[in-house]
Short mmCIF file of C-alpha atoms in Angstrom, two decimals:
data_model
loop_
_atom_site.label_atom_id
_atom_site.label_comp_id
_atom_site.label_asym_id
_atom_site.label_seq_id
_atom_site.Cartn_x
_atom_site.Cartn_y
_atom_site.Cartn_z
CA UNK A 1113 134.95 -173.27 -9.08
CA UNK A 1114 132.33 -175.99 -9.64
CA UNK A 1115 128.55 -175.32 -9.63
CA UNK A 1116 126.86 -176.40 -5.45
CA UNK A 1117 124.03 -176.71 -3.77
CA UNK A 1118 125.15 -173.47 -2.00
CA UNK A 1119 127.48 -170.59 -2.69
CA UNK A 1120 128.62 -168.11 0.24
CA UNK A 1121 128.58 -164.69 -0.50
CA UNK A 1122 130.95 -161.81 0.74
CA UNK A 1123 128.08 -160.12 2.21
CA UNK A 1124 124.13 -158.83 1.87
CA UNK A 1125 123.23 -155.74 0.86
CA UNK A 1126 125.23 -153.97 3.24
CA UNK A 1127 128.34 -155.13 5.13
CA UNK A 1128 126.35 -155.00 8.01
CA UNK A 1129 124.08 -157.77 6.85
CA UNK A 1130 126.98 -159.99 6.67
CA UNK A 1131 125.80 -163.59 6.33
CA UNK A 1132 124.70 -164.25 2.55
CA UNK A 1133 124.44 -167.06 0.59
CA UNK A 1134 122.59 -168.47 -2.52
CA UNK A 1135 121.29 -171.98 -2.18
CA UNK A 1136 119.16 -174.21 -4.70
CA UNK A 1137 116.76 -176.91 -3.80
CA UNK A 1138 115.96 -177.42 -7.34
CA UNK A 1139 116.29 -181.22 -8.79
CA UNK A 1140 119.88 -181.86 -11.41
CA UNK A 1141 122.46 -179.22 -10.62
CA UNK A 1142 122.38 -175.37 -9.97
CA UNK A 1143 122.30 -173.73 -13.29
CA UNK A 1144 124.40 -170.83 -11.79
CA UNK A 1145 128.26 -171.37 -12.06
CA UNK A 1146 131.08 -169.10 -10.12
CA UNK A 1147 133.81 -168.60 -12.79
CA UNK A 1148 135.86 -166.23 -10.91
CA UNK A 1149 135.68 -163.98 -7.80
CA UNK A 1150 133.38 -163.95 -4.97
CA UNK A 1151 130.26 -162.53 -5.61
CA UNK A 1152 128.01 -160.10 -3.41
CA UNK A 1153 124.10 -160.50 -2.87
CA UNK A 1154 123.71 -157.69 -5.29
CA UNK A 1155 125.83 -158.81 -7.82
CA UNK A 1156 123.85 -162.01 -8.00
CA UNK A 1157 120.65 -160.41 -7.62
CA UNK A 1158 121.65 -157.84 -11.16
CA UNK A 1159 123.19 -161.19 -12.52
CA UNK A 1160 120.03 -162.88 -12.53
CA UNK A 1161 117.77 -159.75 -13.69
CA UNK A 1162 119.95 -159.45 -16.16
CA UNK A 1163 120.28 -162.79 -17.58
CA UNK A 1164 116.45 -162.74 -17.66
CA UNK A 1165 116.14 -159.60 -19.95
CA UNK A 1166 118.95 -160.81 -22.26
CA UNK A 1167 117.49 -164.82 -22.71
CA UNK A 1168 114.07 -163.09 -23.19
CA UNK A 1169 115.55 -160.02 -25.58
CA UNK A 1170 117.03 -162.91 -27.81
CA UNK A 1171 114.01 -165.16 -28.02
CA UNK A 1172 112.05 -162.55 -28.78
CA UNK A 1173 113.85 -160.97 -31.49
CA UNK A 1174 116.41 -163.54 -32.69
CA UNK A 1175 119.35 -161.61 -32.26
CA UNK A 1176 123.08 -161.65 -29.92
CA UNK A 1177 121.48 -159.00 -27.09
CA UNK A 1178 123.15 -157.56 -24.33
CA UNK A 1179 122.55 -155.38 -21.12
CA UNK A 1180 124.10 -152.99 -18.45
CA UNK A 1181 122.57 -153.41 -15.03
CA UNK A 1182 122.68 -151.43 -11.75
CA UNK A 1183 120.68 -152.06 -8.34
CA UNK A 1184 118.47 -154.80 -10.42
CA UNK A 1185 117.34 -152.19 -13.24
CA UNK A 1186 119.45 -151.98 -16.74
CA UNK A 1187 121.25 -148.75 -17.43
CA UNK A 1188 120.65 -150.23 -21.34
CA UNK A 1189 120.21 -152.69 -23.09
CA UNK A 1190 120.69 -153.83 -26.82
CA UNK A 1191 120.45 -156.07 -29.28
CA UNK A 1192 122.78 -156.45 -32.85
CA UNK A 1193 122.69 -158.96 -36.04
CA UNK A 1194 126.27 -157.77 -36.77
CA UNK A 1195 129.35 -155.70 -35.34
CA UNK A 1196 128.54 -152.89 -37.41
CA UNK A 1197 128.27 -149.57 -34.82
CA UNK A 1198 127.66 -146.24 -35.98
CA UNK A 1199 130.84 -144.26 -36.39
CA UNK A 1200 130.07 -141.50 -34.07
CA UNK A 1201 128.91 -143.71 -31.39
CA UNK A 1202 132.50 -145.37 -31.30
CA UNK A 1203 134.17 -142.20 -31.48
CA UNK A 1204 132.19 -140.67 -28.27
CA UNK A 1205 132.36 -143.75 -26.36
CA UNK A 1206 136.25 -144.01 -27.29
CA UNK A 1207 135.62 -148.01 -28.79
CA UNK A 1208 138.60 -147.29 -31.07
CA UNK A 1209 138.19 -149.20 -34.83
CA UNK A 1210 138.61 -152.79 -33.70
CA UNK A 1211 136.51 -155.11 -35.48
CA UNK A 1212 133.44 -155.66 -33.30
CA UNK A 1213 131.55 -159.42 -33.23
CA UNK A 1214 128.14 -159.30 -32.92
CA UNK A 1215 127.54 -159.62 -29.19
CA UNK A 1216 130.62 -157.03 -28.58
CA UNK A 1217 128.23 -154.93 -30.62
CA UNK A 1218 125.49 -155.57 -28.62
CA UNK A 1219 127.38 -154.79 -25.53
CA UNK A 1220 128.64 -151.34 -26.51
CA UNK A 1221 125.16 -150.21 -27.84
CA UNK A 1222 123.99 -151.28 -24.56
CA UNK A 1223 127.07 -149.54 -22.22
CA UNK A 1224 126.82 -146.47 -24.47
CA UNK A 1225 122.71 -145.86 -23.52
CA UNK A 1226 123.96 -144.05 -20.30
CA UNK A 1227 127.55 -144.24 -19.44
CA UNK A 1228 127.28 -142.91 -15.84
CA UNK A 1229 124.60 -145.42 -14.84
CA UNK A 1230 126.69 -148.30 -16.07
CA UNK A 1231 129.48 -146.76 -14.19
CA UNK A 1232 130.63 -150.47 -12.09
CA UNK A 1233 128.27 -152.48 -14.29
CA UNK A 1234 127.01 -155.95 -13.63
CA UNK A 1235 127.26 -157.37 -17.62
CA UNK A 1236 124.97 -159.79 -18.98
CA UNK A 1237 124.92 -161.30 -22.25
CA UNK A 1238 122.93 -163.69 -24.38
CA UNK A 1239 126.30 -165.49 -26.53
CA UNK A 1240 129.30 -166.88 -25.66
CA UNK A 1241 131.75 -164.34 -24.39
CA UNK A 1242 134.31 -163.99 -27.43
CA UNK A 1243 138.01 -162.33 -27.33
CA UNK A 1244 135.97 -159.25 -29.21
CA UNK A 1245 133.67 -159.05 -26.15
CA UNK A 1246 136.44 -159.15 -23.63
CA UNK A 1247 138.78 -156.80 -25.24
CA UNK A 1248 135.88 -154.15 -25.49
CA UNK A 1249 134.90 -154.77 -21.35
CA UNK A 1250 138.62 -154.68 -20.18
CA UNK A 1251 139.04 -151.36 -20.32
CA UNK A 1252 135.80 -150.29 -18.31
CA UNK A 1253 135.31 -150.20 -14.65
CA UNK A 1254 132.47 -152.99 -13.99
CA UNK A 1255 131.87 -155.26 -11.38
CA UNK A 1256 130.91 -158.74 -12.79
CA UNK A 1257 129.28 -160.26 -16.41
CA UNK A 1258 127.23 -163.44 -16.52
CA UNK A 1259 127.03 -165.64 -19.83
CA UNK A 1260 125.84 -169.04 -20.92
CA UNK A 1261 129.92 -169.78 -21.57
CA UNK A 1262 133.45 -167.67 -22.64
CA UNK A 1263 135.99 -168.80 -25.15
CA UNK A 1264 139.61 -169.59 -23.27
CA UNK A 1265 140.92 -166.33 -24.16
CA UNK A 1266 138.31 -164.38 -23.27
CA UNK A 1267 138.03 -165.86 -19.94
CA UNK A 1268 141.72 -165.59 -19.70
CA UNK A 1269 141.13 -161.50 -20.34
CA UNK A 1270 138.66 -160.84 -17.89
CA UNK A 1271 139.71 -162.89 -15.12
CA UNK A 1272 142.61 -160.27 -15.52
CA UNK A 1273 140.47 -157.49 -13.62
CA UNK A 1274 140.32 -156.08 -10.65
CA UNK A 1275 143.20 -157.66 -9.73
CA UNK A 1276 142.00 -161.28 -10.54
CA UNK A 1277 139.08 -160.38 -8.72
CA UNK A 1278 136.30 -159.45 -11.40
CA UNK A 1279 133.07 -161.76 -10.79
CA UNK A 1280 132.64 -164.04 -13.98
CA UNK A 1281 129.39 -166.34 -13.83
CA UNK A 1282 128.18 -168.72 -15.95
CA UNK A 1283 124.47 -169.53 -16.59
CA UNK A 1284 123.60 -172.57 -18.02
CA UNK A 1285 120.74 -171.40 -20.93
CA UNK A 1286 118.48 -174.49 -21.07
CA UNK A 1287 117.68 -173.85 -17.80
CA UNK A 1288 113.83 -173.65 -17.15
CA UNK A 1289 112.27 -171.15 -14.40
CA UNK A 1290 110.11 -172.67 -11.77
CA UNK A 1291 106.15 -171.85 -12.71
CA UNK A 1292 105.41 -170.47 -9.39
CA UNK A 1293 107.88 -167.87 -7.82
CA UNK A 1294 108.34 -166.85 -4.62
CA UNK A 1295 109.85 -164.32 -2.20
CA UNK A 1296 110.19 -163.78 1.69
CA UNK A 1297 109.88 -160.27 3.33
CA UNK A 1298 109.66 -160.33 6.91
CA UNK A 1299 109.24 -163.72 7.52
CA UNK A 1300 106.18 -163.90 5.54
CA UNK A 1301 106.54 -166.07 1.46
CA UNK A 1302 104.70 -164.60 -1.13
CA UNK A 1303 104.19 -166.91 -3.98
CA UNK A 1304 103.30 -165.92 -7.86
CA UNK A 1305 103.16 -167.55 -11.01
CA UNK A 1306 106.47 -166.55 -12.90
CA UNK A 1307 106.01 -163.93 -15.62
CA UNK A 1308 106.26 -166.45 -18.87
CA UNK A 1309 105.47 -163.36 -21.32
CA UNK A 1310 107.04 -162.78 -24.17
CA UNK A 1311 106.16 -159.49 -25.94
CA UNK A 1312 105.65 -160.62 -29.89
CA UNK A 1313 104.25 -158.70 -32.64
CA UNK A 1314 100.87 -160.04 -31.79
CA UNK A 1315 100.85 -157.11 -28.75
CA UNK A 1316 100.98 -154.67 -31.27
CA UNK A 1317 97.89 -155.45 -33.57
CA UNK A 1318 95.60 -152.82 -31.98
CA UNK A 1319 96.34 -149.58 -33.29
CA UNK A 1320 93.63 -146.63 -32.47
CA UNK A 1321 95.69 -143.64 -33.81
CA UNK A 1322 95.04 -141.97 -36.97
CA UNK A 1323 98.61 -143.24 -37.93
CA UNK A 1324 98.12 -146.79 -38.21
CA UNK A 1325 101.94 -147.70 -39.32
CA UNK A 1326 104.21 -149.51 -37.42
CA UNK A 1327 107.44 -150.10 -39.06
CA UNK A 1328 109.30 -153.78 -39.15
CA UNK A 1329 112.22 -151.44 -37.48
CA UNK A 1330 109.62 -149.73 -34.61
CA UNK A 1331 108.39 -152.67 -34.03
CA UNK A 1332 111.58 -154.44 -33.38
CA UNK A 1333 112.66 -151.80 -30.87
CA UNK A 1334 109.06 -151.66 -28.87
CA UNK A 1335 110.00 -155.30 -28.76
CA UNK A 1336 113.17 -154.41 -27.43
CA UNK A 1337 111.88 -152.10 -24.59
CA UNK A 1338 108.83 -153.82 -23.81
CA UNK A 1339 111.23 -156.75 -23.32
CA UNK A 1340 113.52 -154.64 -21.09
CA UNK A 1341 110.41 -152.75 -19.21
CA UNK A 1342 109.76 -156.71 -18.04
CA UNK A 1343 112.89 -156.36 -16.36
CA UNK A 1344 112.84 -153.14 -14.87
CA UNK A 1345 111.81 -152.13 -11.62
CA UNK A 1346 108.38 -150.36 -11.79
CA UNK A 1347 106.96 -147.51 -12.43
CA UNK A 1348 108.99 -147.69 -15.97
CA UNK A 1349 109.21 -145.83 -19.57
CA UNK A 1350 111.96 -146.60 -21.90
CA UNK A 1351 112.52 -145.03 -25.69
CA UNK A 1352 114.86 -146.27 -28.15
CA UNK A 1353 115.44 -146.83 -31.59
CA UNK A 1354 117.13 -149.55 -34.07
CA UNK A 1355 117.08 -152.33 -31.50
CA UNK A 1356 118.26 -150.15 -28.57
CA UNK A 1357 116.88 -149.05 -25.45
CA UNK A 1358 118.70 -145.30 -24.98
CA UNK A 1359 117.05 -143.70 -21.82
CA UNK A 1360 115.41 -145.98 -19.49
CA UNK A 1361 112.77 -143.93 -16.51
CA UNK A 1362 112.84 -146.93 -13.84
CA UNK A 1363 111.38 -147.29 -10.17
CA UNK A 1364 109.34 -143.50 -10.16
CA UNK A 1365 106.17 -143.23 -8.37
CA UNK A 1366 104.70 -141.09 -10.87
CA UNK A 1367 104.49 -142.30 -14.64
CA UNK A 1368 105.16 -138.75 -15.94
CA UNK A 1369 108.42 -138.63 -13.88
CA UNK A 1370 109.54 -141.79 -15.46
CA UNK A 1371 108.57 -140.02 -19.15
CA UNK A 1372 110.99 -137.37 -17.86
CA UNK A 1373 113.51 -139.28 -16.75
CA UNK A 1374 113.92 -141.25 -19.73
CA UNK A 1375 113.49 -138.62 -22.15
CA UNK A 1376 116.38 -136.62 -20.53
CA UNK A 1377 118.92 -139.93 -21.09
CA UNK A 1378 117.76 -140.30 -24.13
CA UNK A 1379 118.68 -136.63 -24.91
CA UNK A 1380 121.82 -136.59 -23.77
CA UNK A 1381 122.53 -139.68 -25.67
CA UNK A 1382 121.45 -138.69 -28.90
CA UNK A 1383 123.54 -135.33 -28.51
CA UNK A 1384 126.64 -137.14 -27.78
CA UNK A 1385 126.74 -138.27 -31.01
CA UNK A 1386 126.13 -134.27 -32.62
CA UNK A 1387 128.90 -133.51 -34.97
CA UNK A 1388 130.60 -130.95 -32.37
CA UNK A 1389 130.08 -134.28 -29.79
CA UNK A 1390 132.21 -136.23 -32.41
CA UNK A 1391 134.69 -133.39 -33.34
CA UNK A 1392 135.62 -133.19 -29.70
CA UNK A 1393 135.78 -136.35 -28.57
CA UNK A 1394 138.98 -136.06 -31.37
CA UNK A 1395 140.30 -133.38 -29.56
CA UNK A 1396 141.63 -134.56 -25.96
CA UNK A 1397 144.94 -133.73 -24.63
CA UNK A 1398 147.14 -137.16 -24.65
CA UNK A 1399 147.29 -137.10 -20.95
CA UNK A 1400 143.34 -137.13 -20.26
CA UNK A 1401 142.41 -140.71 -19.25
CA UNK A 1402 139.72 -142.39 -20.94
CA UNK A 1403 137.05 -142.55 -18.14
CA UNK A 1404 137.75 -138.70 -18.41
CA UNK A 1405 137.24 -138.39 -21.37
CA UNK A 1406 134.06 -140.29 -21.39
CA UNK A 1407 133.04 -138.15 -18.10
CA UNK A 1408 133.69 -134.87 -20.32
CA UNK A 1409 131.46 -135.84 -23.28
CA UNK A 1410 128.72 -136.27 -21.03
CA UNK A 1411 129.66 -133.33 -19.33
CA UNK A 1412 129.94 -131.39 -22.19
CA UNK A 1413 126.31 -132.24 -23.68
CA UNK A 1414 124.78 -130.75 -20.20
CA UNK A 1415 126.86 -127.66 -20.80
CA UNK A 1416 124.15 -125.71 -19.91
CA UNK A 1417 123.77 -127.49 -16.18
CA UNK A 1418 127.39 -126.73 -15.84
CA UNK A 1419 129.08 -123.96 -13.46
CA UNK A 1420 131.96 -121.99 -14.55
CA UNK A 1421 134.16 -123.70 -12.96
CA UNK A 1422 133.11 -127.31 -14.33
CA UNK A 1423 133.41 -126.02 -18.00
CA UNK A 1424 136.96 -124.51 -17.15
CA UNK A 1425 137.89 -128.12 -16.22
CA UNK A 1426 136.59 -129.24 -19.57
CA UNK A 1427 138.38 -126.61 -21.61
CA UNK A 1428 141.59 -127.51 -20.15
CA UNK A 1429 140.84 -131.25 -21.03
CA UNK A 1430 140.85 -130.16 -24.97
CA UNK A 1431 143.20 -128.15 -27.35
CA UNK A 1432 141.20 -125.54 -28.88
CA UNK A 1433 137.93 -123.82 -28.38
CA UNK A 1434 135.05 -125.47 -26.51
CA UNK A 1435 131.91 -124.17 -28.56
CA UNK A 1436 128.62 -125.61 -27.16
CA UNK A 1437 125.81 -126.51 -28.57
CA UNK A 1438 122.80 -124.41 -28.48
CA UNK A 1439 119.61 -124.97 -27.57
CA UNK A 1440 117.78 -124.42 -30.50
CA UNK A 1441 120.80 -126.23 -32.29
CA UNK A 1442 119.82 -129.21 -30.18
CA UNK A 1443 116.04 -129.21 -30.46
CA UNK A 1444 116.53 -128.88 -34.18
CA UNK A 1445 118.81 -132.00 -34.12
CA UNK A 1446 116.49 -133.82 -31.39
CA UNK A 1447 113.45 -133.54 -34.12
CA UNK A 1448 115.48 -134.44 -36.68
CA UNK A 1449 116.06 -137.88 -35.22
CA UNK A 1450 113.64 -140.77 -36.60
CA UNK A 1451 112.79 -144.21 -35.45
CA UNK A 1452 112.41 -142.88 -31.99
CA UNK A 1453 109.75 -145.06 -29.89
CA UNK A 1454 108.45 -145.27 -26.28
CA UNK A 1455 107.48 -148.00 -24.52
CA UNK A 1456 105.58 -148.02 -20.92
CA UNK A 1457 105.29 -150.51 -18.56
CA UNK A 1458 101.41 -149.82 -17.66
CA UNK A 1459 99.01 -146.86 -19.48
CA UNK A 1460 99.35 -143.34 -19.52
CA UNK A 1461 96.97 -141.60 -17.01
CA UNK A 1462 97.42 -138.26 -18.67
CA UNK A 1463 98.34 -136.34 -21.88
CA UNK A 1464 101.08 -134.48 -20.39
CA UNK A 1465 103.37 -137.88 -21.12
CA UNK A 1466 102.76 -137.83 -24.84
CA UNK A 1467 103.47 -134.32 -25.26
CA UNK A 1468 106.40 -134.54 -22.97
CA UNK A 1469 107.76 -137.90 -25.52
CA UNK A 1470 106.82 -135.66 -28.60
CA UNK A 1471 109.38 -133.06 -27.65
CA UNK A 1472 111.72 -135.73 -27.68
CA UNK A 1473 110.96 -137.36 -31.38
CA UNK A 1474 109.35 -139.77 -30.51
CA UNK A 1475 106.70 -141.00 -32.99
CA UNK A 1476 105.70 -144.38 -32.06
CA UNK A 1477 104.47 -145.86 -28.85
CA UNK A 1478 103.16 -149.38 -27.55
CA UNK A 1479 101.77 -148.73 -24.15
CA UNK A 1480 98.81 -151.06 -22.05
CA UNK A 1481 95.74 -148.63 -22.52
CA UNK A 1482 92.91 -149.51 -20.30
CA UNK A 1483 92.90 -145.53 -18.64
CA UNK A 1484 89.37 -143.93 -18.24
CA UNK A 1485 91.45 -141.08 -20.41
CA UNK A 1486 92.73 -143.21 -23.42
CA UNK A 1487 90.94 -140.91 -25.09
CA UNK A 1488 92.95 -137.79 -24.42
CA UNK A 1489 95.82 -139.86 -24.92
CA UNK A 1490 95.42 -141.54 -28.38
CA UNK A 1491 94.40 -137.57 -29.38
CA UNK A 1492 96.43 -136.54 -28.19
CA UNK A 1493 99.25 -139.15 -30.07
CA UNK A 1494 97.01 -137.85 -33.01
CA UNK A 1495 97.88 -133.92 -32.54
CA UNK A 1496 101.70 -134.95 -32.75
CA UNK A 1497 101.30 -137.86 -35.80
CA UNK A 1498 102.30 -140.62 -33.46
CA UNK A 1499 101.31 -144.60 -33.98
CA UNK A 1500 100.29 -145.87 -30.56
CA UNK A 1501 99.68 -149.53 -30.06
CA UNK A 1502 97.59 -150.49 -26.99
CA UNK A 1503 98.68 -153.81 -26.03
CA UNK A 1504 96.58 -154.96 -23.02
CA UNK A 1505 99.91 -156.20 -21.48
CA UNK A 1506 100.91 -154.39 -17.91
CA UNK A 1507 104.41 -155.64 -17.26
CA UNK A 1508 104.88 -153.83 -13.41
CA UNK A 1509 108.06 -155.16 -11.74
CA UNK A 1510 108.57 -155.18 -8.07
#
């Protein structure tokens, strides 16, 4: 289907709501193309988010990047110089031993941050989609990808879902944003000037911790989440490491609730790739489909959240034992864990965040500063040997 002027949507947010449509008053041609399907308001709305983080992710760090979104916030997001993935992610996330390109890479660091949130995915990526790409989304249940192009048999792959109906959309990437945004709610336009930021290395120059480091690698991921916090709905923490936002705390009211939030994902990330993770994920029964077998990893790293009952339903998913891991077995491989950063979309108000991210690993932080109790803060980054960069940059979504 050719780019228009206007394309008609199935529906709004809601079926209820049921005249939708996108239409551009912008001079040449619309930059958004309708491969295949027939999109919904809120798979255009996460298509354009998304496309946003992953143009931005790429000029700001040079590399293929990908992300996962749901209801206009990513569920992850990634970026990869090569197809290389560490073993025990692809065994845990069932990616088999295919060789990966570089944005397929990408994509699976970026699917594998939390599984159930990507659950029905909108996809968006920063390359061409190639037959690696494809092959690694046709298996998983998502809802629609958006891409500057796709190779024939690629396209030929995904147009394959859902029946012929999976939404593919093309964005053309020399498009230029408007300067001025705006938005109507209730009948009334609020206009902006577009948020033209790009986080660069620049942001993290002022460092008032006693630790003063910042790796090349640290700094490339609180690139990476500062560049996703951009596009995520506010109040928002992310923490990551090598390039890869893990557990993303979006849209909370309270900043330590977002700490929480994305400490937790990031927790049960890291422990599905623990060596008894790995050594299970080896052990399903042939008949256990593979979106159960994804469900049961995650299941199986919350054992302690689970009833009876649940882990009965994972033991009979597996031959053999089920032995969990234990707490202190997962603190100790928690803080074992380096490279782990945290990135927040405005300043800490209180202490309670930075002890709350120590417990976690983290040991590096870019965050805006500017609270009347930076100083508690940066000591008490000190007390745990963190480096925290204040970067005078608030990047609130809404």
């Amino acid at each position: 289907m050719p780019a228009m002027p206007e394309i008609p949507l199935k529906y709004g947010c809601n079926p209820n709501q049921p005249d939708a449509r996108v239409a551009f008053d912008g001079p040449g041609e619309p930059p958004l193309t309708i491969v295949n399907g027939a999109p919904s308001y809120i798979n255009v709305l996460d298509a354009l988010r998304a496309w946003r983080l992953v143009k931005d992710l790429k000029a700001v760090t040079g590399k293929a990047a990908a992300a996962s979104f749901k209801h206009v916030s990513p569920a992850g997001a990634a970026v990869a110089d090569s197809g290389e993935l560490d073993p025990a992610l692809r065994a845990v996330n069932f990616y088999g031993d295919a060789e990966l390109s570089s944005i397929a890479a990408a994509y699976a660091k970026a699917r594998a941050s939390d599984r159930g949130a990507s659950f029905g995915d909108f996809i968006a990526v920063s390359e061409v989609v190639d037959a690696s790409l494809a092959a690694l989304i046709k298996p998983e249940v998502s809802d629609g990808i958006v891409a500057p192009g796709y190779e024939p048999a690629a396209l030929e792959m995904l147009k394959g879902k859902k029946g012929g109906r999976y939404v593919v959309m093309s964005m053309d990437p020399g498009y230029v944003e408007p300067a001025v945004e705006s938005r109507v709610e209730m009948g009334l336009t609020l206009e902006q000037t577009s948020n033209a930021l790009l986080p660069s290395a620049e942001l993290l120059a002022e460092v008032p911790t006693a630790r003063k480091d910042i790796s090349a690698a640290e700094a490339e991921t609180l690139l990476v989440l500062m560049t996703t916090l951009k596009h995520t709905q506010s109040n928002s923490v992310a923490v990551g490491l090598g390039g890869h936002a893990v557990g993303i705390g979006a849209g909370q009211q309270s900043r330590i609730a977002c700490t929480r939030l994305c400490c937790e994902k990031a927790g049960r990330y890291l422990l599905k790739l623990h060596p008894r993770s790995v050594e299970l994920a080896g052990r399903f029964k042939d008949e256990v489909k593979r979106a159960d077998r994804v469900n049961a990893i995650d299941a199986y790293v919350m054992w302690g959240e689970l009833s009876e009952l649940e882990r009965d339903q994972l033991r009979g998913q597996v031959d053999g034992p089920v032995e969990p891991i234990g707490e202190d077995e997962a603190a100790a491989y928690l803080a074992g864990v380096s490279g782990m950063c945290c990135a927040s979309d405005a300043f800490f108000p209180f202490r309670d965040n930075i002890d709350r991210l120590a417990r976690s690993g983290v040991r590096c932080i870019a965050q805006a500063g500017g609270s009347v109790r930076d100083d508690d803060v940066v000591a008490a980054a000190d007390e745990h040997g963190m480096a925290m960069a204040m970067t005078g940059v608030r990047l609130f979504l809404h």
